[in-house]
Tab-separated table of C-alpha atoms in Angstrom:
chain	number	residue	atom	x	y	z
I	1	MET	CA	143.215	57.028	146.837
I	2	THR	CA	139.717	57.141	148.364
I	3	THR	CA	136.931	58.027	145.933
I	4	LYS	CA	134.762	60.911	147.048
I	5	PRO	CA	131.035	60.307	147.382
I	6	THR	CA	129.127	62.073	144.616
I	7	ALA	CA	125.881	64.038	144.718
I	8	ALA	CA	123.749	65.457	141.924
I	9	VAL	CA	121.915	68.654	142.865
I	10	VAL	CA	118.886	69.429	140.685
I	11	GLY	CA	118.382	73.179	140.465
I	12	ALA	CA	120.894	75.989	140.938
I	13	GLY	CA	118.670	78.326	142.881
I	14	ILE	CA	119.462	79.489	146.412
I	15	ALA	CA	118.774	76.096	148.019
I	16	GLY	CA	120.578	74.228	145.249
I	17	LEU	CA	123.734	76.320	145.378
I	18	ALA	CA	123.733	76.293	149.185
I	19	SER	CA	123.391	72.490	149.126
I	20	SER	CA	126.316	72.294	146.715
I	21	ILE	CA	128.495	74.406	148.991
I	22	ALA	CA	127.544	72.360	152.055
I	23	LEU	CA	128.228	69.028	150.365
I	24	ARG	CA	131.557	70.180	148.948
I	25	ARG	CA	132.562	71.343	152.418
I	26	ALA	CA	131.569	67.889	153.686
I	27	GLY	CA	134.000	66.306	151.232
I	28	TRP	CA	131.629	65.360	148.440
I	29	SER	CA	131.978	65.772	144.699
I	30	VAL	CA	128.966	67.696	143.407
I	31	VAL	CA	127.327	68.094	139.999
I	32	VAL	CA	124.650	70.782	139.686
I	33	LEU	CA	121.953	70.398	137.026
I	34	GLU	CA	120.170	73.566	135.934
I	35	LYS	CA	118.112	74.559	132.903
I	36	SER	CA	118.583	78.328	133.134
I	37	GLN	CA	121.722	80.029	131.844
I	38	PHE	CA	121.102	82.982	134.256
I	39	ARG	CA	121.859	85.436	131.455
I	40	SER	CA	119.296	88.034	132.479
I	41	GLU	CA	118.932	89.702	135.844
I	42	VAL	CA	115.537	88.959	137.316
I	43	GLY	CA	114.090	88.877	140.789
I	44	ALA	CA	113.720	91.221	143.692
I	45	ALA	CA	115.155	91.598	147.168
I	46	ILE	CA	115.330	89.013	149.922
I	47	SER	CA	115.834	89.158	153.684
I	48	ILE	CA	118.340	86.838	155.323
I	49	PRO	CA	117.896	86.613	159.129
I	50	PRO	CA	120.504	85.405	161.662
I	51	ASN	CA	119.703	81.686	161.394
I	52	ALA	CA	120.882	81.853	157.764
I	53	THR	CA	123.592	84.515	158.045
I	54	ARG	CA	125.224	82.265	160.644
I	55	VAL	CA	125.637	79.670	157.887
I	56	LEU	CA	126.640	82.107	155.151
I	57	SER	CA	129.217	83.720	157.435
I	58	ARG	CA	130.864	80.340	158.048
I	59	TRP	CA	131.133	80.008	154.272
I	60	ARG	CA	132.752	83.480	154.124
I	61	PHE	CA	129.944	84.945	152.079
I	62	ASP	CA	130.829	88.575	151.248
I	63	PHE	CA	127.829	90.613	152.405
I	64	ASP	CA	129.542	93.936	151.696
I	65	LYS	CA	130.328	92.982	148.109
I	66	CYS	CA	126.675	92.043	147.609
I	67	GLY	CA	125.410	95.393	148.882
I	68	ALA	CA	123.641	93.889	151.889
I	69	VAL	CA	121.712	96.342	154.076
I	70	PRO	CA	121.106	95.654	157.792
I	71	ASN	CA	117.496	94.837	158.651
I	72	VAL	CA	117.111	96.139	162.198
I	73	ALA	CA	113.617	97.624	162.467
I	74	SER	CA	110.061	96.791	161.476
I	75	ARG	CA	107.160	99.226	161.211
I	76	PHE	CA	103.569	98.315	160.293
I	77	TYR	CA	101.140	101.000	159.145
I	78	HIS	CA	97.376	100.774	158.764
I	79	ALA	CA	96.824	101.005	155.020
I	80	ALA	CA	93.806	103.318	155.142
I	81	THR	CA	94.911	105.767	157.829
I	82	GLY	CA	98.687	105.591	157.640
I	83	GLU	CA	98.826	105.236	161.424
I	84	THR	CA	101.612	103.112	162.928
I	85	VAL	CA	100.148	99.938	164.446
I	86	MET	CA	103.450	98.254	165.356
I	87	TYR	CA	107.048	99.398	165.550
I	88	GLU	CA	110.016	97.435	166.838
I	89	GLU	CA	113.733	98.065	166.708
I	90	TYR	CA	116.215	95.210	166.953
I	91	GLU	CA	119.561	96.891	166.449
I	92	ASP	CA	120.936	94.450	169.013
I	93	ILE	CA	119.994	91.385	166.932
I	94	GLU	CA	123.623	90.635	166.105
I	95	GLU	CA	124.518	90.853	169.792
I	96	THR	CA	121.582	88.751	171.016
I	97	MET	CA	121.542	86.122	168.243
I	98	GLY	CA	125.187	86.186	167.250
I	99	PHE	CA	124.716	87.250	163.645
I	100	GLN	CA	123.267	90.167	161.701
I	101	SER	CA	120.001	90.288	159.794
I	102	TRP	CA	120.506	91.466	156.202
I	103	SER	CA	118.491	92.455	153.145
I	104	LEU	CA	119.990	92.083	149.682
I	105	HIS	CA	119.006	91.675	146.068
I	106	ARG	CA	118.203	88.078	145.219
I	107	VAL	CA	120.499	88.230	142.177
I	108	ASP	CA	123.407	89.411	144.341
I	109	LEU	CA	122.796	86.586	146.821
I	110	HIS	CA	122.689	84.091	143.974
I	111	ARG	CA	125.917	85.387	142.446
I	112	GLY	CA	127.651	85.262	145.809
I	113	LEU	CA	126.564	81.669	146.388
I	114	LYS	CA	127.564	80.672	142.865
I	115	GLY	CA	131.006	82.153	143.443
I	116	ILE	CA	131.506	80.044	146.574
I	117	ALA	CA	129.996	76.908	145.022
I	118	THR	CA	132.338	77.017	142.024
I	119	LEU	CA	135.571	77.967	143.772
I	120	GLU	CA	138.648	76.234	142.341
I	121	ASP	CA	137.003	73.836	139.900
I	122	GLY	CA	134.524	76.205	138.170
I	123	GLY	CA	131.391	75.312	136.270
I	124	LEU	CA	127.936	74.445	137.511
I	125	GLY	CA	127.432	71.166	135.687
I	126	GLU	CA	125.399	70.302	132.632
I	127	LYS	CA	122.435	72.082	131.097
I	128	VAL	CA	119.195	70.153	131.507
I	129	ASP	CA	117.079	70.110	128.346
I	130	GLY	CA	113.324	69.748	128.333
I	131	ALA	CA	112.623	70.645	131.974
I	132	ASP	CA	110.376	73.447	133.135
I	133	VAL	CA	110.037	74.623	136.693
I	134	TRP	CA	106.327	74.062	137.272
I	135	SER	CA	105.811	70.640	135.724
I	136	GLY	CA	109.257	69.586	136.868
I	137	GLN	CA	108.486	70.317	140.500
I	138	SER	CA	105.129	68.583	140.235
I	139	ARG	CA	106.696	65.439	138.787
I	140	LEU	CA	109.472	65.545	141.356
I	141	ILE	CA	107.095	65.585	144.322
I	142	GLU	CA	104.818	62.978	142.716
I	143	ASP	CA	107.776	60.659	142.194
I	144	PHE	CA	109.160	61.483	145.640
I	145	THR	CA	105.993	60.794	147.647
I	146	GLY	CA	104.535	58.094	145.418
I	147	LYS	CA	101.223	59.907	145.046
I	148	PRO	CA	99.938	62.756	142.854
I	149	SER	CA	101.263	66.216	143.589
I	150	GLU	CA	99.046	68.112	146.014
I	151	VAL	CA	100.320	71.565	145.038
I	152	ARG	CA	97.352	73.930	144.882
I	153	PRO	CA	96.931	77.685	144.297
I	154	MET	CA	96.597	79.651	147.533
I	155	GLY	CA	94.444	82.310	145.920
I	156	ARG	CA	97.216	84.762	146.775
I	157	SER	CA	99.660	86.544	144.470
I	158	ILE	CA	102.490	89.055	144.801
I	159	TYR	CA	103.213	92.239	142.880
I	160	ARG	CA	106.940	93.022	142.966
I	161	TRP	CA	108.914	95.999	141.746
I	162	LEU	CA	112.064	97.970	142.484
I	163	VAL	CA	112.520	101.745	142.537
I	164	SER	CA	115.472	104.048	143.022
I	165	MET	CA	115.872	105.436	146.535
I	166	ASP	CA	116.995	108.708	144.943
I	167	ASP	CA	113.476	109.020	143.509
I	168	VAL	CA	111.877	108.040	146.816
I	169	LEU	CA	113.884	110.568	148.815
I	170	ALA	CA	113.157	113.299	146.259
I	171	ASP	CA	109.438	112.982	147.023
I	172	PRO	CA	108.504	115.240	149.973
I	173	ASP	CA	105.754	112.863	151.143
I	174	LEU	CA	107.901	109.735	150.984
I	175	ARG	CA	111.139	111.148	152.327
I	176	PRO	CA	110.010	111.269	156.008
I	177	ILE	CA	109.170	107.540	155.922
I	178	TYR	CA	112.641	106.436	154.853
I	179	ASP	CA	115.170	109.211	155.390
I	180	GLY	CA	117.198	108.902	158.578
I	181	LYS	CA	115.249	105.853	159.737
I	182	LEU	CA	116.764	102.543	160.795
I	183	PRO	CA	116.867	100.186	157.797
I	184	GLY	CA	114.317	97.401	157.803
I	185	PHE	CA	110.699	96.715	156.913
I	186	LYS	CA	108.163	99.444	156.185
I	187	SER	CA	104.834	97.673	155.738
I	188	TRP	CA	101.193	98.559	155.168
I	189	ARG	CA	98.352	96.159	155.927
I	190	ASP	CA	94.792	96.310	154.654
I	191	PRO	CA	92.834	93.886	156.885
I	192	VAL	CA	89.659	94.313	154.811
I	193	LYS	CA	91.091	93.012	151.525
I	194	GLU	CA	93.842	91.005	153.242
I	195	ILE	CA	96.682	92.875	151.547
I	196	LEU	CA	100.196	93.144	152.943
I	197	TRP	CA	102.664	95.534	151.311
I	198	VAL	CA	106.276	95.183	152.468
I	199	SER	CA	109.128	97.481	151.430
I	200	TYR	CA	112.828	97.515	152.327
I	201	THR	CA	116.109	98.590	150.772
I	202	CYS	CA	118.895	96.594	149.150
I	203	ARG	CA	122.040	97.223	147.067
I	204	GLY	CA	123.698	99.436	149.608
I	205	GLY	CA	120.484	101.320	150.325
I	206	LYS	CA	120.197	102.560	146.731
I	207	VAL	CA	117.183	100.457	145.719
I	208	LEU	CA	113.776	100.046	147.388
I	209	ASN	CA	112.138	96.641	147.047
I	210	ASN	CA	108.337	96.428	147.116
I	211	ALA	CA	106.170	93.331	147.482
I	212	VAL	CA	102.371	93.446	147.683
I	213	VAL	CA	100.734	90.180	148.759
I	214	HIS	CA	97.109	90.258	147.628
I	215	PRO	CA	94.137	88.102	146.589
I	216	THR	CA	94.699	86.675	143.105
I	217	GLN	CA	92.646	88.451	140.441
I	218	ALA	CA	91.019	86.791	137.428
I	219	GLY	CA	93.235	87.002	134.350
I	220	GLU	CA	96.219	88.196	136.363
I	221	GLY	CA	99.557	86.741	135.281
I	222	ASP	CA	100.355	83.191	134.210
I	223	ASP	CA	100.018	80.210	136.521
I	224	ASP	CA	103.450	78.827	135.705
I	225	LEU	CA	105.547	81.997	135.389
I	226	TRP	CA	107.362	83.962	138.081
I	227	HIS	CA	107.726	87.167	136.101
I	228	SER	CA	104.431	87.939	134.386
I	229	HIS	CA	103.840	91.607	133.699
I	230	ALA	CA	101.394	93.678	135.766
I	231	SER	CA	100.357	97.268	135.121
I	232	ARG	CA	100.320	100.193	137.516
I	233	ASP	CA	96.547	100.406	137.003
I	234	GLN	CA	96.164	96.822	138.235
I	235	VAL	CA	98.119	97.658	141.372
I	236	PHE	CA	96.177	100.882	141.956
I	237	ALA	CA	92.878	99.004	141.684
I	238	MET	CA	94.047	96.456	144.247
I	239	LEU	CA	95.142	99.204	146.645
I	240	GLU	CA	91.852	101.118	146.582
I	241	ASN	CA	91.660	101.128	150.401
I	242	PHE	CA	95.164	102.542	150.852
I	243	HIS	CA	95.793	106.140	151.883
I	244	PRO	CA	96.547	108.009	148.632
I	245	ALA	CA	99.231	110.321	149.986
I	246	VAL	CA	102.065	107.941	150.723
I	247	PRO	CA	102.399	104.299	149.599
I	248	MET	CA	100.487	104.881	146.370
I	249	ARG	CA	103.162	107.336	145.293
I	250	ILE	CA	105.689	104.495	145.323
I	251	VAL	CA	103.618	102.760	142.646
I	252	ASN	CA	103.951	105.837	140.442
I	253	LEU	CA	107.741	105.559	140.689
I	254	ALA	CA	107.704	102.096	139.096
I	255	SER	CA	108.443	101.882	135.394
I	256	GLU	CA	105.423	100.717	133.402
I	257	ASP	CA	107.141	97.456	132.509
I	258	GLY	CA	108.836	97.062	135.891
I	259	ILE	CA	105.997	95.521	137.902
I	260	LYS	CA	105.836	91.728	137.926
I	261	VAL	CA	103.305	89.356	139.445
I	262	HIS	CA	103.453	85.718	140.430
I	263	HIS	CA	101.035	83.395	142.166
I	264	LEU	CA	101.548	81.572	145.445
I	265	PHE	CA	100.969	77.868	145.931
I	266	LYS	CA	100.672	75.509	148.869
I	267	ARG	CA	100.551	71.811	149.600
I	268	PRO	CA	100.256	69.692	152.736
I	269	ALA	CA	103.386	69.380	154.851
I	270	LEU	CA	105.591	66.439	153.915
I	271	THR	CA	106.174	63.796	156.583
I	272	SER	CA	109.666	63.099	155.237
I	273	PHE	CA	112.194	64.948	153.103
I	274	VAL	CA	114.050	61.713	152.323
I	275	ASN	CA	113.305	58.919	149.858
I	276	GLY	CA	116.103	56.389	149.573
I	277	ARG	CA	119.196	58.419	148.734
I	278	ALA	CA	117.192	61.435	147.533
I	279	VAL	CA	116.580	64.540	149.651
I	280	VAL	CA	114.359	67.549	148.946
I	281	ILE	CA	115.353	70.994	150.212
I	282	GLY	CA	113.948	74.472	149.647
I	283	ASP	CA	110.680	75.055	147.803
I	284	ALA	CA	110.559	71.383	146.837
I	285	ALA	CA	110.351	70.568	150.557
I	286	HIS	CA	108.307	73.445	151.941
I	287	VAL	CA	106.291	75.880	149.821
I	288	MET	CA	105.601	78.988	151.874
I	289	MET	CA	104.325	82.532	151.721
I	290	PRO	CA	106.857	85.301	152.419
I	291	THR	CA	105.079	86.342	155.640
I	292	HIS	CA	108.237	85.972	157.746
I	293	ALA	CA	110.836	86.183	154.948
I	294	ALA	CA	111.817	82.704	156.120
I	295	GLY	CA	111.764	80.423	153.068
I	296	ALA	CA	115.338	80.873	151.869
I	297	ALA	CA	116.651	81.080	155.431
I	298	ILE	CA	115.131	77.767	156.494
I	299	ALA	CA	116.507	76.133	153.333
I	300	ILE	CA	120.000	77.439	154.106
I	301	GLU	CA	119.585	76.030	157.623
I	302	SER	CA	118.875	72.624	156.104
I	303	THR	CA	122.067	72.754	154.052
I	304	ALA	CA	124.065	73.409	157.227
I	305	ALA	CA	122.583	70.218	158.676
I	306	LEU	CA	123.587	68.395	155.491
I	307	GLU	CA	127.142	69.697	155.832
I	308	VAL	CA	127.464	68.255	159.330
I	309	LEU	CA	125.702	64.954	158.684
I	310	MET	CA	127.304	64.148	155.324
I	311	ALA	CA	130.894	64.751	156.484
I	312	GLY	CA	132.753	61.466	156.746
I	313	VAL	CA	130.270	59.454	154.691
I	314	GLU	CA	132.306	57.323	152.301
I	315	ALA	CA	131.407	56.488	148.719
I	316	GLY	CA	129.285	53.337	148.583
I	317	ASP	CA	128.514	53.294	152.325
I	318	HIS	CA	124.750	53.241	151.931
I	319	THR	CA	124.168	52.085	155.515
I	320	THR	CA	125.800	55.157	157.046
I	321	LEU	CA	124.157	57.393	154.460
I	322	ALA	CA	120.704	56.064	155.357
I	323	LYS	CA	121.394	56.624	159.057
I	324	GLN	CA	122.522	60.213	158.475
I	325	LEU	CA	119.545	60.990	156.270
I	326	ALA	CA	117.212	59.677	158.977
I	327	LEU	CA	118.878	62.138	161.359
I	328	PHE	CA	118.373	64.881	158.774
I	329	ASP	CA	114.635	64.168	158.734
I	330	LYS	CA	114.492	64.127	162.533
I	331	LEU	CA	116.158	67.536	162.654
I	332	ARG	CA	114.487	69.287	159.752
I	333	ILE	CA	110.867	68.099	159.585
I	334	PRO	CA	109.852	69.927	162.811
I	335	ARG	CA	111.673	73.191	161.994
I	336	CYS	CA	110.736	73.354	158.328
I	337	ASN	CA	107.084	72.395	158.725
I	338	PHE	CA	106.575	74.797	161.636
I	339	THR	CA	108.072	77.609	159.560
I	340	MET	CA	106.023	76.734	156.481
I	341	LEU	CA	102.719	76.432	158.327
I	342	ALA	CA	103.308	79.633	160.306
I	343	SER	CA	104.205	81.494	157.117
I	344	ASN	CA	101.203	80.187	155.207
I	345	ALA	CA	98.870	81.234	158.011
I	346	GLY	CA	99.828	84.827	157.216
I	347	PRO	CA	99.591	87.729	159.678
I	348	ALA	CA	96.411	86.204	161.191
I	349	TRP	CA	98.634	83.425	162.631
I	350	LEU	CA	96.784	81.355	165.274
I	351	ALA	CA	93.461	82.936	164.341
I	352	VAL	CA	93.518	80.717	161.255
I	353	PRO	CA	91.414	77.624	162.069
I	354	GLY	CA	93.420	74.425	162.431
I	355	VAL	CA	96.890	75.907	162.016
I	356	GLU	CA	98.051	75.163	165.565
I	357	GLN	CA	96.798	71.585	165.407
I	358	GLU	CA	98.594	71.021	162.108
I	359	ILE	CA	101.848	72.463	163.449
I	360	ARG	CA	101.647	70.199	166.504
I	361	ARG	CA	101.706	67.150	164.236
I	362	PHE	CA	105.376	67.937	163.624
I	363	TYR	CA	106.663	70.511	166.111
I	364	HIS	CA	106.327	70.510	169.898
I	365	GLY	CA	108.366	73.544	170.890
I	366	PRO	CA	107.034	76.914	172.076
I	367	LEU	CA	104.893	78.918	169.662
I	368	PRO	CA	104.537	82.700	169.365
I	369	PRO	CA	101.242	83.728	171.003
I	370	ALA	CA	98.079	84.647	169.156
I	371	GLY	CA	98.384	88.187	167.844
I	372	ALA	CA	102.161	87.990	167.372
I	373	MET	CA	103.163	90.045	164.342
I	374	PRO	CA	105.537	88.987	161.544
I	375	TRP	CA	109.091	89.906	162.575
I	376	GLY	CA	107.894	90.862	166.047
I	377	HIS	CA	110.168	89.700	168.862
I	378	GLN	CA	108.236	86.454	169.483
I	379	PHE	CA	108.597	85.332	165.878
I	380	ARG	CA	112.210	86.512	165.664
I	381	GLU	CA	113.048	84.360	168.668
I	382	ALA	CA	111.165	81.303	167.397
I	383	LEU	CA	112.327	81.397	163.787
I	384	PHE	CA	115.711	83.095	163.716
I	385	ASN	CA	117.507	82.354	166.991
I	386	HIS	CA	118.557	78.890	165.870
I	387	ASP	CA	121.984	77.347	165.280
I	388	ALA	CA	121.551	74.607	162.668
I	389	TYR	CA	125.201	73.572	162.966
I	390	LYS	CA	124.944	73.088	166.719
I	391	ALA	CA	121.653	71.190	166.438
I	392	ALA	CA	123.116	68.810	163.849
I	393	GLU	CA	126.347	68.301	165.782
I	394	GLU	CA	124.427	67.485	168.970
I	395	ALA	CA	122.119	65.062	167.141
I	396	LEU	CA	125.117	63.368	165.556
I	397	ALA	CA	126.900	63.047	168.908
I	398	GLU	CA	123.797	61.527	170.507
I	399	SER	CA	123.452	59.022	167.665
I	400	VAL	CA	126.924	57.566	168.266
I	401	ALA	CA	126.862	57.740	172.069
């Protein structure tokens, strides 16, 4: 009887569980190491575009069970005036890209992935004692690259909260924004204070997710926590330039203890995601702002590449493993670093000095033009119209030709 190759996956977040599924499908035995017991429901919503839903659909992920809502339109308002500055519909995204774009609660996505990852044999592995996310990630990258971690604060943070759509639709000023409209992003941008507020529904359209990306304030939240408390007054002060009649009312709907804040971090793009037989995927590989809602999606893409490249690798065959991991780097470094650098540039995109030159160190494909908006058609085409399975299969075929 042939012994299966074995992988240890550190972290049972979205990227970790997706990696576990991909490796199991490739014929590997997988142990997942995770500190959290996931006993409390935390988090907010997440958007999963076609490049990732293509992968999840192959795994038979149950979008209906998870209350996924189609994301088929994007509207940007000027924060001060409330005027629409950009509106696009993409109801045909499933037809043009092959798969739907969805929004769902992060907890529901996680539960769905956990269900697939633990089919038949159950259990996620052993609890890891003495590890914490922030210092753990720093040590991981330091050990991985052989030099001190270069993770640095971006000076940007995010307020997040959820509200009931029943409450939103009961408000006469808010109802026209959401009622009867195509589901997707409703966003307000304050170019003066560089604030981007994004809202969209999840859980079958019953819950409205809100995320306000803003300049980090002194004394706001904890550097190493994802769920520090923020008050409504803090949010109101940040949104002083916003029109008072509409988006501000959504803040009033938040429970006083329901608003959370976390800080955003960045580091230089990695030149390799592979070190020996170790691979980094997800936030460990590419820390990015949520400008294009692309972080989880690009990580899921990477796990699809793993699924293709790790199939057929036998236990103890380190030569073949090294060859396949080199292919993984060749495939994923350009895509992941382009996505990270574009996301971290924010809505200003190519107006940010040096961003295009940095992207061209890794990626040589077409770029959305200057002025392209997040989730506009140029960025949708560049980021989301990608088949990670096909790319990996073609690279594998070329490597043995």
